[in-house]
């Protein structure tokens, strides 16, 4: 059995490292280096790369003559030069399904934090201000209409959980067949603008691309109910941040739960962060103890499957290379 080397770039859960080490013929090297210059020097003898967030550029790919697979720890792959990999016939894999449950649960958390007024009641209780409860400010969500925009891995998990709360689920995803949406007991939304005025909660779960940039802008926010909530755990830029700030400040919508921003880390002076009717988190929706272990294991298995030439297409970003 030929000896092979896998380079892990960035920190991953031990579960993934252990899985790679079950193979006697594989040596594992772990690096914290992220700089292109440093990585070029490290890849000359690697057969597989498992990468967290470092950029994998064409120079790094060129410097790795034995490279057979690149495995992303996560589902996004903007950080990897896919074209350079495809030219060499090298598959790029993603850790599909690793964090969908975590992101879905975080979405429900943001909905509940806003509807239940978590921050304000927490402050009141810490100050012994129990009279604060005399004028109700929180809401039930069980009778809400939820619009899920993007019905993929995460959107479907959000729908399942929201249904359990009793919410009526509406789905806008032009790329998912009607029967898939119907099978989840959800209503199909054909026209986003027609649906927005009816919704109590709108949650975004599509990718960021040319088509979805500012999918939710001032016009769409203007169509929403004044008591509506907007949640974005997908990508910054799908929601127009300036328009959202204006809509929240002028009471066009009631609140927003935001995990993702156009610029990350956020600048503390970002106007959205100054509003009380916003709950934010630092792009951590997909990062839980459980998802970290699961994602590391899936990413490591993808490396092994890549080295064994046994990759399942559904994990591969450039499946055309598998036919070569
Ligand atoms: P997915 O590919 O499984 O699903 C995305 C869905 O969006 C697909 O069904 C697709 O048809 C749909 N879609 C595409 N264009 C659309 C449009 N114009 N309008 C409506 N729907 C459209 O992706 P996923 O794994 O469910 O991820 C969803 C989003 O969550 C992505 O933006 C991803 O980057 C993000 N994400 C965030 C975190 C986090 O920590 N916050 C973690 C993982 C993923």
CSV table of C-alpha atoms and ligand atoms in Angstrom, one decimal:
chain,number,residue,atom,x,y,z
A,1,UNK,CA,0.0,0.0,0.0
A,2,UNK,CA,1.6,3.3,-1.0
A,3,UNK,CA,2.2,5.8,1.8
A,4,UNK,CA,0.1,9.0,1.6
A,5,UNK,CA,0.2,12.4,3.3
A,6,UNK,CA,-2.8,14.5,4.3
A,7,UNK,CA,-2.3,18.1,5.3
A,8,UNK,CA,-4.9,19.6,7.7
A,9,UNK,CA,-5.0,23.4,7.4
A,10,UNK,CA,-6.6,25.0,10.5
A,11,UNK,CA,-8.0,23.5,13.7
A,12,UNK,CA,-10.5,20.6,13.4
A,13,UNK,CA,-12.2,18.4,15.9
A,14,UNK,CA,-10.2,15.4,17.0
A,15,UNK,CA,-12.8,13.0,15.6
A,16,UNK,CA,-11.7,13.9,12.0
A,17,UNK,CA,-8.0,13.5,12.8
A,18,UNK,CA,-8.6,10.1,14.5
A,19,UNK,CA,-10.5,8.9,11.4
A,20,UNK,CA,-7.6,9.8,9.1
A,21,UNK,CA,-5.2,8.1,11.5
A,22,UNK,CA,-7.1,4.8,11.3
A,23,UNK,CA,-5.3,4.3,8.0
A,24,UNK,CA,-1.8,2.9,8.6
A,25,UNK,CA,-0.5,4.2,5.3
A,26,UNK,CA,-1.6,7.8,5.9
A,27,UNK,CA,0.5,10.3,7.7
A,28,UNK,CA,-1.3,13.4,9.0
A,29,UNK,CA,0.3,16.9,9.3
A,30,UNK,CA,-1.5,19.8,10.9
A,31,UNK,CA,-0.7,23.4,10.2
A,32,UNK,CA,-2.0,26.7,11.5
A,33,UNK,CA,-0.4,28.5,8.5
A,34,UNK,CA,-2.8,30.4,6.4
A,35,UNK,CA,-0.5,32.5,4.3
A,36,UNK,CA,-0.2,31.4,0.6
A,37,UNK,CA,3.6,31.7,0.7
A,38,UNK,CA,3.8,29.3,3.8
A,39,UNK,CA,1.3,26.9,2.4
A,40,UNK,CA,3.1,26.6,-1.0
A,41,UNK,CA,6.1,25.3,0.9
A,42,UNK,CA,4.0,22.7,2.9
A,43,UNK,CA,2.1,21.0,0.0
A,44,UNK,CA,4.9,19.7,-2.2
A,45,UNK,CA,4.4,16.1,-1.0
A,46,UNK,CA,0.7,16.0,0.0
A,47,UNK,CA,-1.9,13.7,-1.5
A,48,UNK,CA,-4.9,15.3,0.3
A,49,UNK,CA,-5.7,18.6,1.8
A,50,UNK,CA,-8.4,19.2,4.5
A,51,UNK,CA,-8.9,22.9,4.9
A,52,UNK,CA,-11.0,25.0,7.2
A,53,UNK,CA,-10.9,28.7,6.2
A,54,UNK,CA,-7.5,29.3,4.5
A,55,UNK,CA,-7.5,30.3,0.8
A,56,UNK,CA,-6.5,27.5,-1.5
A,57,UNK,CA,-5.1,29.4,-4.5
A,58,UNK,CA,-3.9,28.2,-7.9
A,59,UNK,CA,-0.3,28.7,-6.7
A,60,UNK,CA,-0.9,26.3,-3.8
A,61,UNK,CA,-2.5,23.7,-6.1
A,62,UNK,CA,0.3,24.0,-8.6
A,63,UNK,CA,2.9,23.4,-5.8
A,64,UNK,CA,1.2,20.1,-4.9
A,65,UNK,CA,2.0,17.6,-7.8
A,66,UNK,CA,0.6,14.5,-5.9
A,67,UNK,CA,-2.6,16.2,-4.8
A,68,UNK,CA,-5.7,14.0,-5.3
A,69,UNK,CA,-8.4,15.6,-3.2
A,70,UNK,CA,-9.2,18.9,-1.4
A,71,UNK,CA,-11.8,18.6,1.3
A,72,UNK,CA,-13.5,21.7,2.7
A,73,UNK,CA,-14.5,21.6,6.4
A,74,UNK,CA,-17.9,23.3,5.7
A,75,UNK,CA,-20.2,23.8,2.8
A,76,UNK,CA,-19.0,27.1,1.4
A,77,UNK,CA,-16.2,27.0,-1.2
A,78,UNK,CA,-15.5,30.6,-2.2
A,79,UNK,CA,-12.1,30.2,-0.6
A,80,UNK,CA,-10.9,27.5,-3.0
A,81,UNK,CA,-9.9,28.0,-6.7
A,82,UNK,CA,-12.2,25.3,-8.1
A,83,UNK,CA,-11.2,26.0,-11.6
A,84,UNK,CA,-7.5,25.4,-10.9
A,85,UNK,CA,-8.5,22.1,-9.2
A,86,UNK,CA,-10.8,21.0,-12.1
A,87,UNK,CA,-8.0,21.7,-14.7
A,88,UNK,CA,-5.9,19.1,-12.8
A,89,UNK,CA,-8.9,16.7,-12.4
A,90,UNK,CA,-8.9,17.1,-8.6
A,91,UNK,CA,-12.2,16.9,-6.8
A,92,UNK,CA,-13.2,19.5,-4.2
A,93,UNK,CA,-15.5,18.1,-1.5
A,94,UNK,CA,-17.7,19.8,1.0
A,95,UNK,CA,-19.0,18.6,4.3
A,96,UNK,CA,-22.6,18.3,3.3
A,97,UNK,CA,-25.1,18.0,6.2
A,98,UNK,CA,-22.5,18.7,8.9
A,99,UNK,CA,-24.2,21.8,10.3
A,100,UNK,CA,-27.7,22.0,8.9
A,101,UNK,CA,-29.3,21.1,12.3
A,102,UNK,CA,-27.2,23.6,14.2
A,103,UNK,CA,-28.1,26.4,11.8
A,104,UNK,CA,-31.8,25.4,11.9
A,105,UNK,CA,-31.8,25.4,15.7
A,106,UNK,CA,-30.0,28.8,15.8
A,107,UNK,CA,-32.7,30.2,13.5
A,108,UNK,CA,-35.3,29.1,15.9
A,109,UNK,CA,-33.2,30.6,18.7
A,110,UNK,CA,-33.2,34.0,17.0
A,111,UNK,CA,-36.9,33.8,16.4
A,112,UNK,CA,-37.5,33.0,20.0
A,113,UNK,CA,-35.0,35.6,21.3
A,114,UNK,CA,-36.9,38.3,19.4
A,115,UNK,CA,-40.5,37.0,20.0
A,116,UNK,CA,-39.9,36.4,23.7
A,117,UNK,CA,-37.9,39.6,24.2
A,118,UNK,CA,-35.1,37.6,25.9
A,119,UNK,CA,-32.6,40.5,26.3
A,120,UNK,CA,-35.2,42.8,28.0
A,121,UNK,CA,-36.6,40.2,30.4
A,122,UNK,CA,-33.1,39.1,31.3
A,123,UNK,CA,-32.1,42.6,32.2
A,124,UNK,CA,-35.3,43.1,34.2
A,125,UNK,CA,-34.8,39.9,36.2
A,126,UNK,CA,-31.2,40.8,37.0
A,127,UNK,CA,-32.4,44.2,38.4
A,128,UNK,CA,-35.2,42.6,40.4
A,129,UNK,CA,-37.7,44.5,38.3
A,130,UNK,CA,-40.6,42.0,38.3
A,131,UNK,CA,-43.2,44.7,37.7
A,132,UNK,CA,-41.7,44.7,34.2
A,133,UNK,CA,-43.9,41.7,33.4
A,134,UNK,CA,-47.1,43.5,34.1
A,135,UNK,CA,-47.3,44.9,30.6
A,136,UNK,CA,-46.8,42.0,28.2
A,137,UNK,CA,-44.2,42.6,25.5
A,138,UNK,CA,-43.5,39.0,24.3
A,139,UNK,CA,-45.4,37.1,21.7
A,140,UNK,CA,-46.4,33.5,21.0
A,141,UNK,CA,-45.1,32.1,17.7
A,142,UNK,CA,-47.4,29.1,17.4
A,143,UNK,CA,-49.9,30.9,15.1
A,144,UNK,CA,-47.3,32.7,13.0
A,145,UNK,CA,-46.8,32.3,9.3
A,146,UNK,CA,-43.2,31.6,8.5
A,147,UNK,CA,-41.8,32.2,5.1
A,148,UNK,CA,-38.7,30.1,4.4
A,149,UNK,CA,-36.6,31.5,1.5
A,150,UNK,CA,-34.4,28.7,0.2
A,151,UNK,CA,-35.6,25.1,0.9
A,152,UNK,CA,-32.3,23.2,0.9
A,153,UNK,CA,-30.5,21.4,3.7
A,154,UNK,CA,-31.1,24.1,6.2
A,155,UNK,CA,-34.4,25.5,5.1
A,156,UNK,CA,-36.1,22.1,5.3
A,157,UNK,CA,-34.7,21.6,8.8
A,158,UNK,CA,-36.1,25.0,9.9
A,159,UNK,CA,-39.5,24.1,8.4
A,160,UNK,CA,-39.6,20.9,10.4
A,161,UNK,CA,-38.8,22.6,13.7
A,162,UNK,CA,-41.1,25.6,13.1
A,163,UNK,CA,-44.0,23.2,12.2
A,164,UNK,CA,-43.5,21.5,15.6
A,165,UNK,CA,-44.2,24.9,17.2
A,166,UNK,CA,-47.4,25.1,15.2
A,167,UNK,CA,-46.3,27.7,12.6
A,168,UNK,CA,-47.8,27.6,9.1
A,169,UNK,CA,-44.8,27.2,6.7
A,170,UNK,CA,-44.6,28.9,3.4
A,171,UNK,CA,-41.7,28.3,1.0
A,172,UNK,CA,-40.2,30.4,-1.7
A,173,UNK,CA,-37.6,28.4,-3.7
A,174,UNK,CA,-38.0,28.6,-7.5
A,175,UNK,CA,-35.5,25.7,-7.8
A,176,UNK,CA,-37.2,23.1,-5.7
A,177,UNK,CA,-40.0,21.0,-7.3
A,178,UNK,CA,-43.5,21.7,-5.9
A,179,UNK,CA,-44.0,18.1,-4.7
A,180,UNK,CA,-41.0,18.4,-2.4
A,181,UNK,CA,-42.5,21.5,-0.8
A,182,UNK,CA,-45.9,19.9,-0.6
A,183,UNK,CA,-44.5,16.7,1.0
A,184,UNK,CA,-43.2,18.9,3.9
A,185,UNK,CA,-46.8,20.2,4.4
A,186,UNK,CA,-45.7,23.7,3.3
A,187,UNK,CA,-47.4,26.2,1.1
A,188,UNK,CA,-45.6,27.1,-2.2
A,189,UNK,CA,-44.9,30.8,-2.7
A,190,UNK,CA,-44.6,31.6,-6.4
A,191,UNK,CA,-44.2,35.4,-6.0
A,192,UNK,CA,-42.1,36.7,-3.1
A,193,UNK,CA,-43.7,40.2,-3.2
A,194,UNK,CA,-47.2,38.9,-3.1
A,195,UNK,CA,-46.3,36.7,0.0
A,196,UNK,CA,-44.3,39.2,2.1
A,197,UNK,CA,-47.3,41.2,3.3
A,198,UNK,CA,-48.9,38.0,4.7
A,199,UNK,CA,-45.9,36.8,6.7
A,200,UNK,CA,-45.1,37.2,10.4
A,201,UNK,CA,-41.6,35.8,10.1
A,202,UNK,CA,-39.3,35.7,7.1
A,203,UNK,CA,-36.2,33.5,7.3
A,204,UNK,CA,-33.5,33.5,4.6
A,205,UNK,CA,-31.7,30.2,3.7
A,206,UNK,CA,-30.5,30.6,0.1
A,207,UNK,CA,-27.0,31.1,-1.2
A,208,UNK,CA,-25.5,34.5,-1.9
A,209,UNK,CA,-25.1,35.1,-5.6
A,210,UNK,CA,-25.9,37.6,-8.3
A,211,UNK,CA,-29.5,36.7,-8.2
A,212,UNK,CA,-30.0,36.8,-4.4
A,213,UNK,CA,-27.9,39.8,-3.6
A,214,UNK,CA,-30.3,42.3,-1.9
A,215,UNK,CA,-33.1,39.8,-2.4
A,216,UNK,CA,-34.5,41.5,0.7
A,217,UNK,CA,-34.1,45.3,0.1
A,218,UNK,CA,-36.1,48.4,0.9
A,219,UNK,CA,-39.0,47.5,-1.4
A,220,UNK,CA,-39.4,44.0,0.1
A,221,UNK,CA,-39.0,45.3,3.7
A,222,UNK,CA,-41.6,47.9,2.9
A,223,UNK,CA,-44.0,45.1,2.0
A,224,UNK,CA,-43.6,43.3,5.3
A,225,UNK,CA,-46.0,43.7,8.3
A,226,UNK,CA,-45.0,46.2,11.0
A,227,UNK,CA,-45.0,43.3,13.5
A,228,UNK,CA,-42.9,41.0,11.3
A,229,UNK,CA,-39.5,39.5,12.1
A,230,UNK,CA,-36.7,39.0,9.6
A,231,UNK,CA,-34.0,36.3,10.2
A,232,UNK,CA,-30.8,35.9,8.2
A,233,UNK,CA,-28.5,33.0,9.0
A,234,UNK,CA,-27.5,32.5,5.4
A,235,UNK,CA,-25.1,35.1,4.1
A,236,UNK,CA,-24.6,38.8,4.6
A,237,UNK,CA,-25.6,40.7,1.4
A,238,UNK,CA,-28.8,38.7,0.7
A,239,UNK,CA,-30.4,41.3,3.0
A,240,UNK,CA,-29.5,44.9,2.3
A,241,UNK,CA,-28.1,46.0,5.6
A,242,UNK,CA,-28.8,49.7,5.2
A,243,UNK,CA,-32.3,49.1,4.1
A,244,UNK,CA,-32.8,46.8,7.1
A,245,UNK,CA,-31.5,49.4,9.5
A,246,UNK,CA,-33.9,52.0,8.1
A,247,UNK,CA,-36.9,49.5,8.2
A,248,UNK,CA,-36.2,48.6,11.8
A,249,UNK,CA,-35.6,52.3,12.9
A,250,UNK,CA,-38.9,53.4,11.3
A,251,UNK,CA,-41.0,50.5,12.6
A,252,UNK,CA,-41.6,49.1,9.1
A,253,UNK,CA,-40.8,45.7,10.7
A,254,UNK,CA,-40.6,44.7,14.4
A,255,UNK,CA,-37.2,43.0,14.7
A,256,UNK,CA,-34.3,41.2,13.0
A,257,UNK,CA,-32.1,38.2,14.0
A,258,UNK,CA,-28.8,38.4,12.2
A,259,UNK,CA,-26.0,35.9,12.2
A,260,UNK,CA,-24.2,36.9,9.0
A,261,UNK,CA,-23.0,40.3,7.8
A,262,UNK,CA,-21.6,41.9,4.6
A,263,UNK,CA,-18.3,42.5,6.4
A,264,UNK,CA,-17.2,40.1,9.0
A,265,UNK,CA,-16.0,40.7,11.7
A,266,UNK,CA,-18.4,43.6,11.9
A,267,UNK,CA,-17.2,47.1,12.6
A,268,UNK,CA,-18.6,48.0,16.1
A,269,UNK,CA,-19.9,51.3,14.6
A,270,UNK,CA,-22.2,49.4,12.2
A,271,UNK,CA,-25.6,51.2,12.5
A,272,UNK,CA,-27.6,47.9,12.8
A,273,UNK,CA,-25.7,47.0,16.0
A,274,UNK,CA,-27.1,50.1,17.7
A,275,UNK,CA,-30.7,49.1,17.5
A,276,UNK,CA,-32.5,47.4,20.4
A,277,UNK,CA,-34.8,45.4,18.2
A,278,UNK,CA,-32.0,43.4,16.7
A,279,UNK,CA,-30.5,40.2,18.0
A,280,UNK,CA,-27.1,39.3,16.5
A,281,UNK,CA,-24.5,36.6,16.7
A,282,UNK,CA,-21.0,36.3,15.1
A,283,UNK,CA,-21.6,33.9,12.2
A,284,UNK,CA,-21.8,31.0,14.7
A,285,UNK,CA,-25.1,29.5,13.7
A,286,UNK,CA,-23.4,26.4,12.2
A,287,UNK,CA,-20.7,26.1,14.9
A,288,UNK,CA,-21.8,23.8,17.8
A,289,UNK,CA,-19.9,21.2,19.7
A,290,UNK,CA,-21.9,18.5,17.8
A,291,UNK,CA,-21.6,20.0,14.3
A,292,UNK,CA,-17.8,20.5,14.7
A,293,UNK,CA,-17.3,16.9,15.4
A,294,UNK,CA,-19.7,15.8,12.6
A,295,UNK,CA,-18.2,18.2,10.1
A,296,UNK,CA,-14.7,17.1,10.9
A,297,UNK,CA,-15.7,13.5,10.5
A,298,UNK,CA,-17.5,14.1,7.1
A,299,UNK,CA,-14.5,16.2,5.9
A,300,UNK,CA,-12.0,13.5,6.9
A,301,UNK,CA,-14.2,10.8,5.3
A,302,UNK,CA,-14.3,12.8,2.1
A,303,UNK,CA,-10.5,12.9,2.1
A,304,UNK,CA,-10.4,9.1,2.5
A,305,UNK,CA,-13.0,8.6,-0.2
A,306,UNK,CA,-11.1,10.9,-2.5
A,307,UNK,CA,-7.8,9.0,-2.0
A,308,UNK,CA,-9.7,5.7,-2.5
A,309,UNK,CA,-11.4,7.1,-5.7
A,310,UNK,CA,-14.8,6.3,-4.1
A,311,UNK,CA,-16.4,9.8,-3.8
A,312,UNK,CA,-20.1,10.2,-3.8
A,313,UNK,CA,-21.0,13.0,-6.3
A,314,UNK,CA,-23.3,14.7,-3.8
A,315,UNK,CA,-20.2,15.7,-1.8
A,316,UNK,CA,-18.3,17.0,-4.8
A,317,UNK,CA,-18.4,20.6,-6.0
A,318,UNK,CA,-16.8,19.7,-9.4
A,319,UNK,CA,-18.3,16.2,-10.1
A,320,UNK,CA,-17.2,16.4,-13.8
A,321,UNK,CA,-13.7,15.5,-12.7
A,322,UNK,CA,-14.9,12.1,-11.4
A,323,UNK,CA,-15.7,11.0,-14.9
A,324,UNK,CA,-12.1,11.6,-16.0
B,1,LIG,P1,-28.6,24.4,0.1
B,1,LIG,O1,-27.8,24.5,-1.2
B,1,LIG,O2,-28.9,23.0,0.6
B,1,LIG,O3,-30.0,25.1,-0.1
B,1,LIG,C1,-30.1,26.4,-0.6
B,1,LIG,C2,-31.4,26.5,-1.3
B,1,LIG,O4,-31.6,27.9,-1.8
B,1,LIG,C3,-31.6,25.6,-2.5
B,1,LIG,O5,-32.7,24.8,-2.3
B,1,LIG,C4,-31.8,26.5,-3.7
B,1,LIG,O6,-32.7,26.1,-4.6
B,1,LIG,C5,-32.3,27.8,-3.0
B,1,LIG,N1,-32.2,29.0,-3.8
B,1,LIG,C6,-31.2,29.3,-4.7
B,1,LIG,N2,-31.5,30.5,-5.2
B,1,LIG,C7,-32.6,30.9,-4.7
B,1,LIG,C8,-33.4,32.1,-4.9
B,1,LIG,N3,-33.1,33.1,-5.7
B,1,LIG,N4,-34.5,32.2,-4.1
B,1,LIG,C9,-34.9,31.3,-3.2
B,1,LIG,N5,-34.2,30.1,-3.0
B,1,LIG,C10,-33.1,30.0,-3.8
B,1,LIG,O7,-27.8,25.3,1.1
B,1,LIG,P2,-27.8,25.1,2.7
B,1,LIG,O8,-26.8,24.2,3.2
B,1,LIG,O9,-29.2,24.9,3.2
B,1,LIG,O10,-27.3,26.6,3.1
B,1,LIG,C11,-28.2,27.7,3.0
B,1,LIG,C12,-27.5,29.0,3.4
B,1,LIG,O11,-27.0,28.9,4.7
B,1,LIG,C13,-26.3,29.3,2.5
B,1,LIG,O12,-26.2,30.7,2.3
B,1,LIG,C14,-25.1,28.9,3.4
B,1,LIG,O13,-23.9,29.6,3.0
B,1,LIG,C15,-25.6,29.4,4.7
B,1,LIG,N6,-25.0,28.7,5.9
B,1,LIG,C16,-24.8,29.5,7.0
B,1,LIG,C17,-24.1,29.0,8.1
B,1,LIG,C18,-23.9,29.8,9.4
B,1,LIG,O14,-23.1,29.5,10.2
B,1,LIG,N7,-24.6,31.0,9.5
B,1,LIG,C19,-23.7,27.7,8.1
B,1,LIG,C20,-23.9,26.9,7.0
B,1,LIG,C21,-24.6,27.4,5.9
